């Protein structure tokens, strides 16, 4: 009797239709699949749901939790977004509500696939200016759900964290009268004094970067120590996710 053939490795692809984001492709194991799906759903929020049609195949690259979180932001911004990855190039198609949303979505996808080429076929709906009434949701999609991350006990942004701040800056510069709050967080490990200090430094780092990117909005930076953990703090990956900053609109 012949041994069964191993499952084929299929790159992950995502498509949004209405309020559903369908994800297909393969992951190397069930644990990585579960974490990625949880990260994607967390970034999408309560208004969108994930239709998981993925499988397991040894050797698959799948999608990291960090990448899934970044992609979730792009799907919030673009209501008909399609993300297809062939192993080398990520192709984006869809229509965003504004040019700023296009730029922010492209930045979010580049965070998810840092080593890949990005081919964007996104378009902006007409020539309408940025809708500042939806700014809060758009900023949260790219920089308010754990996308801005830091090194352990440091206030230095990770590469993906830096790109998330850039994505938020593209949106904020179009709505200069909006009041911005940057919250800094730690994983809560260590002393209360140390956590308070580092969380404030993280918030200050993001504020400084936003200023350097031309954001003229009123910005308040607040350190919140280890409050509001967003991931399992008993794991290394969870601790890394909790070392973050979030940008919010008042």
PDB file of C-alpha atoms in Angstrom:
ATOM      1  CA  UNK A   1       0.000   0.000   0.000  1.00  0.00           C
ATOM      2  CA  UNK A   2       1.424   3.352  -1.014  1.00  0.00           C
ATOM      3  CA  UNK A   3       2.063   5.953   1.669  1.00  0.00           C
ATOM      4  CA  UNK A   4      -0.156   8.979   1.446  1.00  0.00           C
ATOM      5  CA  UNK A   5       1.373  12.008  -0.244  1.00  0.00           C
ATOM      6  CA  UNK A   6       2.250  14.992   1.949  1.00  0.00           C
ATOM      7  CA  UNK A   7      -0.131  17.926   1.772  1.00  0.00           C
ATOM      8  CA  UNK A   8       0.787  20.520  -0.845  1.00  0.00           C
ATOM      9  CA  UNK A   9       2.222  23.806   0.395  1.00  0.00           C
ATOM     10  CA  UNK A  10      -0.054  26.688  -0.629  1.00  0.00           C
ATOM     11  CA  UNK A  11       0.774  30.378   0.043  1.00  0.00           C
ATOM     12  CA  UNK A  12      -1.693  32.210   2.245  1.00  0.00           C
ATOM     13  CA  UNK A  13      -4.221  34.444   0.441  1.00  0.00           C
ATOM     14  CA  UNK A  14      -6.929  36.671   1.877  1.00  0.00           C
ATOM     15  CA  UNK A  15     -10.024  38.233   0.308  1.00  0.00           C
ATOM     16  CA  UNK A  16     -12.697  40.454   1.846  1.00  0.00           C
ATOM     17  CA  UNK A  17     -16.283  40.305   0.639  1.00  0.00           C
ATOM     18  CA  UNK A  18     -18.759  42.308   2.661  1.00  0.00           C
ATOM     19  CA  UNK A  19     -18.109  41.745   6.358  1.00  0.00           C
ATOM     20  CA  UNK A  20     -16.131  38.517   5.855  1.00  0.00           C
ATOM     21  CA  UNK A  21     -12.403  38.034   5.261  1.00  0.00           C
ATOM     22  CA  UNK A  22     -11.694  34.597   3.807  1.00  0.00           C
ATOM     23  CA  UNK A  23      -8.209  33.186   4.347  1.00  0.00           C
ATOM     24  CA  UNK A  24      -6.850  30.222   2.373  1.00  0.00           C
ATOM     25  CA  UNK A  25      -3.460  28.501   2.180  1.00  0.00           C
ATOM     26  CA  UNK A  26      -1.422  26.319   4.509  1.00  0.00           C
ATOM     27  CA  UNK A  27       0.423  26.604   7.817  1.00  0.00           C
ATOM     28  CA  UNK A  28       3.262  24.452   9.112  1.00  0.00           C
ATOM     29  CA  UNK A  29       1.347  23.362  12.208  1.00  0.00           C
ATOM     30  CA  UNK A  30      -1.903  23.881  14.080  1.00  0.00           C
ATOM     31  CA  UNK A  31      -0.369  26.121  16.752  1.00  0.00           C
ATOM     32  CA  UNK A  32       0.915  28.699  14.247  1.00  0.00           C
ATOM     33  CA  UNK A  33      -2.375  28.572  12.335  1.00  0.00           C
ATOM     34  CA  UNK A  34      -4.379  29.217  15.488  1.00  0.00           C
ATOM     35  CA  UNK A  35      -2.209  32.176  16.565  1.00  0.00           C
ATOM     36  CA  UNK A  36      -2.400  33.774  13.109  1.00  0.00           C
ATOM     37  CA  UNK A  37      -6.179  33.438  12.896  1.00  0.00           C
ATOM     38  CA  UNK A  38      -6.543  34.916  16.383  1.00  0.00           C
ATOM     39  CA  UNK A  39      -4.252  37.826  15.443  1.00  0.00           C
ATOM     40  CA  UNK A  40      -6.208  38.481  12.255  1.00  0.00           C
ATOM     41  CA  UNK A  41      -9.578  38.418  14.001  1.00  0.00           C
ATOM     42  CA  UNK A  42      -8.294  40.677  16.768  1.00  0.00           C
ATOM     43  CA  UNK A  43      -7.123  43.252  14.239  1.00  0.00           C
ATOM     44  CA  UNK A  44     -10.378  43.092  12.270  1.00  0.00           C
ATOM     45  CA  UNK A  45     -12.452  43.819  15.369  1.00  0.00           C
ATOM     46  CA  UNK A  46     -16.052  42.942  16.033  1.00  0.00           C
ATOM     47  CA  UNK A  47     -17.356  44.364  12.757  1.00  0.00           C
ATOM     48  CA  UNK A  48     -15.645  41.787  10.525  1.00  0.00           C
ATOM     49  CA  UNK A  49     -15.305  38.027  10.771  1.00  0.00           C
ATOM     50  CA  UNK A  50     -12.747  35.513   9.534  1.00  0.00           C
ATOM     51  CA  UNK A  51     -13.710  32.571   7.338  1.00  0.00           C
ATOM     52  CA  UNK A  52     -10.818  30.159   7.904  1.00  0.00           C
ATOM     53  CA  UNK A  53     -10.268  27.815   4.961  1.00  0.00           C
ATOM     54  CA  UNK A  54      -6.607  27.056   5.683  1.00  0.00           C
ATOM     55  CA  UNK A  55      -4.915  23.692   6.083  1.00  0.00           C
ATOM     56  CA  UNK A  56      -1.732  22.196   7.514  1.00  0.00           C
ATOM     57  CA  UNK A  57       1.315  21.231   5.422  1.00  0.00           C
ATOM     58  CA  UNK A  58       4.815  20.670   6.789  1.00  0.00           C
ATOM     59  CA  UNK A  59       7.259  23.281   5.550  1.00  0.00           C
ATOM     60  CA  UNK A  60       4.653  25.978   4.910  1.00  0.00           C
ATOM     61  CA  UNK A  61       5.594  29.561   5.667  1.00  0.00           C
ATOM     62  CA  UNK A  62       2.035  30.358   6.723  1.00  0.00           C
ATOM     63  CA  UNK A  63       1.582  33.762   8.301  1.00  0.00           C
ATOM     64  CA  UNK A  64       3.047  35.025  11.568  1.00  0.00           C
ATOM     65  CA  UNK A  65       0.832  36.538  14.251  1.00  0.00           C
ATOM     66  CA  UNK A  66       2.517  39.907  13.656  1.00  0.00           C
ATOM     67  CA  UNK A  67       1.845  39.684   9.914  1.00  0.00           C
ATOM     68  CA  UNK A  68      -1.781  38.659  10.448  1.00  0.00           C
ATOM     69  CA  UNK A  69      -2.329  41.618  12.777  1.00  0.00           C
ATOM     70  CA  UNK A  70      -0.876  44.035  10.210  1.00  0.00           C
ATOM     71  CA  UNK A  71      -2.999  42.563   7.420  1.00  0.00           C
ATOM     72  CA  UNK A  72      -6.124  42.914   9.527  1.00  0.00           C
ATOM     73  CA  UNK A  73      -5.607  46.660   9.532  1.00  0.00           C
ATOM     74  CA  UNK A  74      -5.461  46.749   5.742  1.00  0.00           C
ATOM     75  CA  UNK A  75      -8.756  44.851   5.461  1.00  0.00           C
ATOM     76  CA  UNK A  76     -10.472  47.330   7.740  1.00  0.00           C
ATOM     77  CA  UNK A  77      -9.321  50.181   5.479  1.00  0.00           C
ATOM     78  CA  UNK A  78     -10.268  48.612   2.118  1.00  0.00           C
ATOM     79  CA  UNK A  79     -13.759  47.031   1.960  1.00  0.00           C
ATOM     80  CA  UNK A  80     -13.046  44.801  -1.057  1.00  0.00           C
ATOM     81  CA  UNK A  81      -9.351  44.087  -0.499  1.00  0.00           C
ATOM     82  CA  UNK A  82      -7.678  41.032  -1.994  1.00  0.00           C
ATOM     83  CA  UNK A  83      -4.151  39.994  -0.949  1.00  0.00           C
ATOM     84  CA  UNK A  84      -2.463  37.295  -3.051  1.00  0.00           C
ATOM     85  CA  UNK A  85       1.094  36.066  -2.387  1.00  0.00           C
ATOM     86  CA  UNK A  86       2.948  33.810  -4.831  1.00  0.00           C
ATOM     87  CA  UNK A  87       6.005  33.321  -2.673  1.00  0.00           C
ATOM     88  CA  UNK A  88       7.849  36.343  -4.058  1.00  0.00           C
ATOM     89  CA  UNK A  89       5.346  39.129  -4.708  1.00  0.00           C
ATOM     90  CA  UNK A  90       2.252  40.302  -2.851  1.00  0.00           C
ATOM     91  CA  UNK A  91      -0.493  41.624  -5.144  1.00  0.00           C
ATOM     92  CA  UNK A  92      -3.160  43.920  -3.748  1.00  0.00           C
ATOM     93  CA  UNK A  93      -6.422  44.785  -5.446  1.00  0.00           C
ATOM     94  CA  UNK A  94      -9.420  46.764  -4.250  1.00  0.00           C
ATOM     95  CA  UNK A  95     -10.860  50.249  -3.854  1.00  0.00           C
ATOM     96  CA  UNK A  96     -10.125  52.334  -0.760  1.00  0.00           C
ATOM     97  CA  UNK A  97     -12.155  55.358   0.371  1.00  0.00           C
ATOM     98  CA  UNK A  98      -9.212  57.761   0.003  1.00  0.00           C
ATOM     99  CA  UNK A  99      -5.644  58.081  -1.172  1.00  0.00           C
ATOM    100  CA  UNK A 100      -4.481  58.139   2.433  1.00  0.00           C
ATOM    101  CA  UNK A 101      -6.255  54.842   3.074  1.00  0.00           C
ATOM    102  CA  UNK A 102      -4.545  53.341   0.014  1.00  0.00           C
ATOM    103  CA  UNK A 103      -1.142  54.403   1.327  1.00  0.00           C
ATOM    104  CA  UNK A 104      -1.866  53.133   4.835  1.00  0.00           C
ATOM    105  CA  UNK A 105      -3.116  49.775   3.530  1.00  0.00           C
ATOM    106  CA  UNK A 106      -0.033  49.375   1.344  1.00  0.00           C
ATOM    107  CA  UNK A 107       2.164  50.130   4.344  1.00  0.00           C
ATOM    108  CA  UNK A 108       0.293  47.572   6.467  1.00  0.00           C
ATOM    109  CA  UNK A 109       0.838  44.880   3.835  1.00  0.00           C
ATOM    110  CA  UNK A 110       4.534  45.729   3.562  1.00  0.00           C
ATOM    111  CA  UNK A 111       4.772  45.146   7.328  1.00  0.00           C
ATOM    112  CA  UNK A 112       3.199  41.712   6.903  1.00  0.00           C
ATOM    113  CA  UNK A 113       5.552  40.697   4.068  1.00  0.00           C
ATOM    114  CA  UNK A 114       8.843  42.526   4.760  1.00  0.00           C
ATOM    115  CA  UNK A 115      10.923  40.439   2.364  1.00  0.00           C
ATOM    116  CA  UNK A 116       8.507  40.393  -0.552  1.00  0.00           C
ATOM    117  CA  UNK A 117       7.826  42.750  -3.397  1.00  0.00           C
ATOM    118  CA  UNK A 118       4.493  44.542  -3.233  1.00  0.00           C
ATOM    119  CA  UNK A 119       2.463  45.054  -6.392  1.00  0.00           C
ATOM    120  CA  UNK A 120      -0.382  47.385  -5.586  1.00  0.00           C
ATOM    121  CA  UNK A 121      -3.401  47.725  -7.838  1.00  0.00           C
ATOM    122  CA  UNK A 122      -5.363  49.577  -5.161  1.00  0.00           C
ATOM    123  CA  UNK A 123      -7.327  52.610  -6.252  1.00  0.00           C
ATOM    124  CA  UNK A 124      -8.952  55.448  -4.335  1.00  0.00           C
ATOM    125  CA  UNK A 125     -12.658  56.095  -4.779  1.00  0.00           C
ATOM    126  CA  UNK A 126     -12.863  59.121  -7.056  1.00  0.00           C
ATOM    127  CA  UNK A 127     -10.833  62.065  -5.844  1.00  0.00           C
ATOM    128  CA  UNK A 128     -12.630  62.451  -2.535  1.00  0.00           C
ATOM    129  CA  UNK A 129     -10.541  63.854   0.308  1.00  0.00           C
ATOM    130  CA  UNK A 130      -9.861  61.887   3.456  1.00  0.00           C
ATOM    131  CA  UNK A 131     -13.020  61.369   5.530  1.00  0.00           C
ATOM    132  CA  UNK A 132     -11.849  62.593   8.917  1.00  0.00           C
ATOM    133  CA  UNK A 133     -15.064  61.390  10.559  1.00  0.00           C
ATOM    134  CA  UNK A 134     -13.694  57.837  10.208  1.00  0.00           C
ATOM    135  CA  UNK A 135     -10.134  58.736  11.231  1.00  0.00           C
ATOM    136  CA  UNK A 136     -10.364  56.962  14.583  1.00  0.00           C
ATOM    137  CA  UNK A 137     -11.286  53.626  12.991  1.00  0.00           C
ATOM    138  CA  UNK A 138      -8.659  53.978  10.272  1.00  0.00           C
ATOM    139  CA  UNK A 139      -5.842  54.818  12.697  1.00  0.00           C
ATOM    140  CA  UNK A 140      -6.879  51.985  14.995  1.00  0.00           C
ATOM    141  CA  UNK A 141      -6.739  49.615  12.039  1.00  0.00           C
ATOM    142  CA  UNK A 142      -3.063  50.293  11.360  1.00  0.00           C
ATOM    143  CA  UNK A 143      -1.653  51.426  14.715  1.00  0.00           C
ATOM    144  CA  UNK A 144      -4.146  50.864  17.517  1.00  0.00           C
ATOM    145  CA  UNK A 145      -4.342  47.091  17.916  1.00  0.00           C
ATOM    146  CA  UNK A 146      -0.839  45.969  18.778  1.00  0.00           C
ATOM    147  CA  UNK A 147       0.959  46.834  15.526  1.00  0.00           C
ATOM    148  CA  UNK A 148       3.481  49.190  17.208  1.00  0.00           C
ATOM    149  CA  UNK A 149       5.941  46.932  19.021  1.00  0.00           C
ATOM    150  CA  UNK A 150       9.244  47.327  20.893  1.00  0.00           C
ATOM    151  CA  UNK A 151      12.230  45.312  22.054  1.00  0.00           C
ATOM    152  CA  UNK A 152      12.349  43.802  25.550  1.00  0.00           C
ATOM    153  CA  UNK A 153      12.710  46.497  28.226  1.00  0.00           C
ATOM    154  CA  UNK A 154      13.492  49.008  25.474  1.00  0.00           C
ATOM    155  CA  UNK A 155      11.879  52.036  23.913  1.00  0.00           C
ATOM    156  CA  UNK A 156      13.342  51.246  20.483  1.00  0.00           C
ATOM    157  CA  UNK A 157      10.703  50.403  17.895  1.00  0.00           C
ATOM    158  CA  UNK A 158      10.863  47.143  15.972  1.00  0.00           C
ATOM    159  CA  UNK A 159      10.957  47.358  12.172  1.00  0.00           C
ATOM    160  CA  UNK A 160       7.261  46.559  11.885  1.00  0.00           C
ATOM    161  CA  UNK A 161       6.489  48.991  14.688  1.00  0.00           C
ATOM    162  CA  UNK A 162       8.229  51.783  12.791  1.00  0.00           C
ATOM    163  CA  UNK A 163       6.219  51.037   9.659  1.00  0.00           C
ATOM    164  CA  UNK A 164       2.981  51.053  11.653  1.00  0.00           C
ATOM    165  CA  UNK A 165       3.768  54.569  12.914  1.00  0.00           C
ATOM    166  CA  UNK A 166       4.449  55.650   9.317  1.00  0.00           C
ATOM    167  CA  UNK A 167       1.072  54.232   8.249  1.00  0.00           C
ATOM    168  CA  UNK A 168      -0.697  56.172  10.994  1.00  0.00           C
ATOM    169  CA  UNK A 169       1.169  59.363  10.109  1.00  0.00           C
ATOM    170  CA  UNK A 170      -0.163  59.203   6.534  1.00  0.00           C
ATOM    171  CA  UNK A 171      -3.700  59.302   7.917  1.00  0.00           C
ATOM    172  CA  UNK A 172      -3.119  61.889  10.653  1.00  0.00           C
ATOM    173  CA  UNK A 173      -1.534  64.465   8.359  1.00  0.00           C
ATOM    174  CA  UNK A 174      -4.796  64.583   6.384  1.00  0.00           C
ATOM    175  CA  UNK A 175      -6.776  65.484   9.531  1.00  0.00           C
ATOM    176  CA  UNK A 176      -4.572  67.981  11.418  1.00  0.00           C
ATOM    177  CA  UNK A 177      -7.275  69.133  13.856  1.00  0.00           C
ATOM    178  CA  UNK A 178      -7.813  65.671  15.364  1.00  0.00           C
ATOM    179  CA  UNK A 179      -6.434  65.241  18.884  1.00  0.00           C
ATOM    180  CA  UNK A 180      -4.138  62.258  19.259  1.00  0.00           C
ATOM    181  CA  UNK A 181      -3.211  60.175  22.307  1.00  0.00           C
ATOM    182  CA  UNK A 182      -0.306  57.720  22.253  1.00  0.00           C
ATOM    183  CA  UNK A 183      -0.436  55.048  24.956  1.00  0.00           C
ATOM    184  CA  UNK A 184       2.715  53.138  25.841  1.00  0.00           C
ATOM    185  CA  UNK A 185       2.619  49.682  27.449  1.00  0.00           C
ATOM    186  CA  UNK A 186       4.966  47.027  28.829  1.00  0.00           C
ATOM    187  CA  UNK A 187       4.559  43.300  29.440  1.00  0.00           C
ATOM    188  CA  UNK A 188       4.205  44.079  33.154  1.00  0.00           C
ATOM    189  CA  UNK A 189       7.260  42.056  34.157  1.00  0.00           C
ATOM    190  CA  UNK A 190       9.787  43.753  36.429  1.00  0.00           C
ATOM    191  CA  UNK A 191       9.244  46.537  38.945  1.00  0.00           C
ATOM    192  CA  UNK A 192       6.287  48.945  38.869  1.00  0.00           C
ATOM    193  CA  UNK A 193       8.688  51.868  38.655  1.00  0.00           C
ATOM    194  CA  UNK A 194      10.561  50.336  35.746  1.00  0.00           C
ATOM    195  CA  UNK A 195       7.389  49.523  33.873  1.00  0.00           C
ATOM    196  CA  UNK A 196       6.040  53.037  34.309  1.00  0.00           C
ATOM    197  CA  UNK A 197       9.282  54.551  33.047  1.00  0.00           C
ATOM    198  CA  UNK A 198       9.587  52.300  29.987  1.00  0.00           C
ATOM    199  CA  UNK A 199       5.928  52.643  29.026  1.00  0.00           C
ATOM    200  CA  UNK A 200       6.225  56.436  29.084  1.00  0.00           C
ATOM    201  CA  UNK A 201       9.420  56.285  27.034  1.00  0.00           C
ATOM    202  CA  UNK A 202       7.639  54.155  24.435  1.00  0.00           C
ATOM    203  CA  UNK A 203       4.775  56.611  24.165  1.00  0.00           C
ATOM    204  CA  UNK A 204       7.280  59.478  23.871  1.00  0.00           C
ATOM    205  CA  UNK A 205       9.197  57.616  21.139  1.00  0.00           C
ATOM    206  CA  UNK A 206       6.071  57.286  19.000  1.00  0.00           C
ATOM    207  CA  UNK A 207       5.116  60.924  19.566  1.00  0.00           C
ATOM    208  CA  UNK A 208       8.594  62.052  18.516  1.00  0.00           C
ATOM    209  CA  UNK A 209       8.461  59.930  15.365  1.00  0.00           C
ATOM    210  CA  UNK A 210       5.041  61.287  14.429  1.00  0.00           C
ATOM    211  CA  UNK A 211       6.380  64.837  14.765  1.00  0.00           C
ATOM    212  CA  UNK A 212       9.330  63.918  12.572  1.00  0.00           C
ATOM    213  CA  UNK A 213       6.907  62.618   9.935  1.00  0.00           C
ATOM    214  CA  UNK A 214       5.122  65.961   9.780  1.00  0.00           C
ATOM    215  CA  UNK A 215       2.149  65.246  12.041  1.00  0.00           C
ATOM    216  CA  UNK A 216       1.104  68.629  13.438  1.00  0.00           C
ATOM    217  CA  UNK A 217      -1.865  67.388  15.489  1.00  0.00           C
ATOM    218  CA  UNK A 218      -2.068  67.912  19.236  1.00  0.00           C
ATOM    219  CA  UNK A 219      -0.406  64.744  20.628  1.00  0.00           C
ATOM    220  CA  UNK A 220      -0.461  63.531  24.236  1.00  0.00           C
ATOM    221  CA  UNK A 221       1.846  60.665  25.267  1.00  0.00           C
ATOM    222  CA  UNK A 222       0.849  58.503  28.241  1.00  0.00           C
ATOM    223  CA  UNK A 223       2.613  55.503  29.789  1.00  0.00           C
ATOM    224  CA  UNK A 224       0.291  52.795  31.114  1.00  0.00           C
ATOM    225  CA  UNK A 225       2.828  50.248  32.398  1.00  0.00           C
ATOM    226  CA  UNK A 226       1.510  46.683  32.029  1.00  0.00           C
ATOM    227  CA  UNK A 227      -2.187  47.554  31.848  1.00  0.00           C
ATOM    228  CA  UNK A 228      -4.537  46.118  29.210  1.00  0.00           C
ATOM    229  CA  UNK A 229      -2.509  43.078  28.135  1.00  0.00           C
ATOM    230  CA  UNK A 230      -3.592  41.912  24.683  1.00  0.00           C
ATOM    231  CA  UNK A 231      -1.829  38.526  24.577  1.00  0.00           C
ATOM    232  CA  UNK A 232      -0.945  35.573  26.805  1.00  0.00           C
ATOM    233  CA  UNK A 233       1.815  36.966  29.004  1.00  0.00           C
ATOM    234  CA  UNK A 234       3.012  33.476  29.988  1.00  0.00           C
ATOM    235  CA  UNK A 235       4.562  32.972  26.538  1.00  0.00           C
ATOM    236  CA  UNK A 236       7.507  34.702  24.882  1.00  0.00           C
ATOM    237  CA  UNK A 237       5.398  35.635  21.861  1.00  0.00           C
ATOM    238  CA  UNK A 238       2.656  37.012  24.081  1.00  0.00           C
ATOM    239  CA  UNK A 239       5.106  39.143  26.041  1.00  0.00           C
ATOM    240  CA  UNK A 240       6.483  40.550  22.773  1.00  0.00           C
ATOM    241  CA  UNK A 241       2.961  41.480  21.664  1.00  0.00           C
ATOM    242  CA  UNK A 242       2.260  43.225  24.972  1.00  0.00           C
ATOM    243  CA  UNK A 243       5.373  45.434  24.616  1.00  0.00           C
ATOM    244  CA  UNK A 244       3.601  47.971  22.479  1.00  0.00           C
ATOM    245  CA  UNK A 245       2.170  51.415  21.917  1.00  0.00           C
ATOM    246  CA  UNK A 246      -1.243  52.341  20.559  1.00  0.00           C
ATOM    247  CA  UNK A 247      -2.373  55.486  18.782  1.00  0.00           C
ATOM    248  CA  UNK A 248      -5.872  56.698  19.579  1.00  0.00           C
ATOM    249  CA  UNK A 249      -8.042  59.613  18.485  1.00  0.00           C
ATOM    250  CA  UNK A 250      -9.942  61.579  21.153  1.00  0.00           C
TER     251      UNK A 250
END
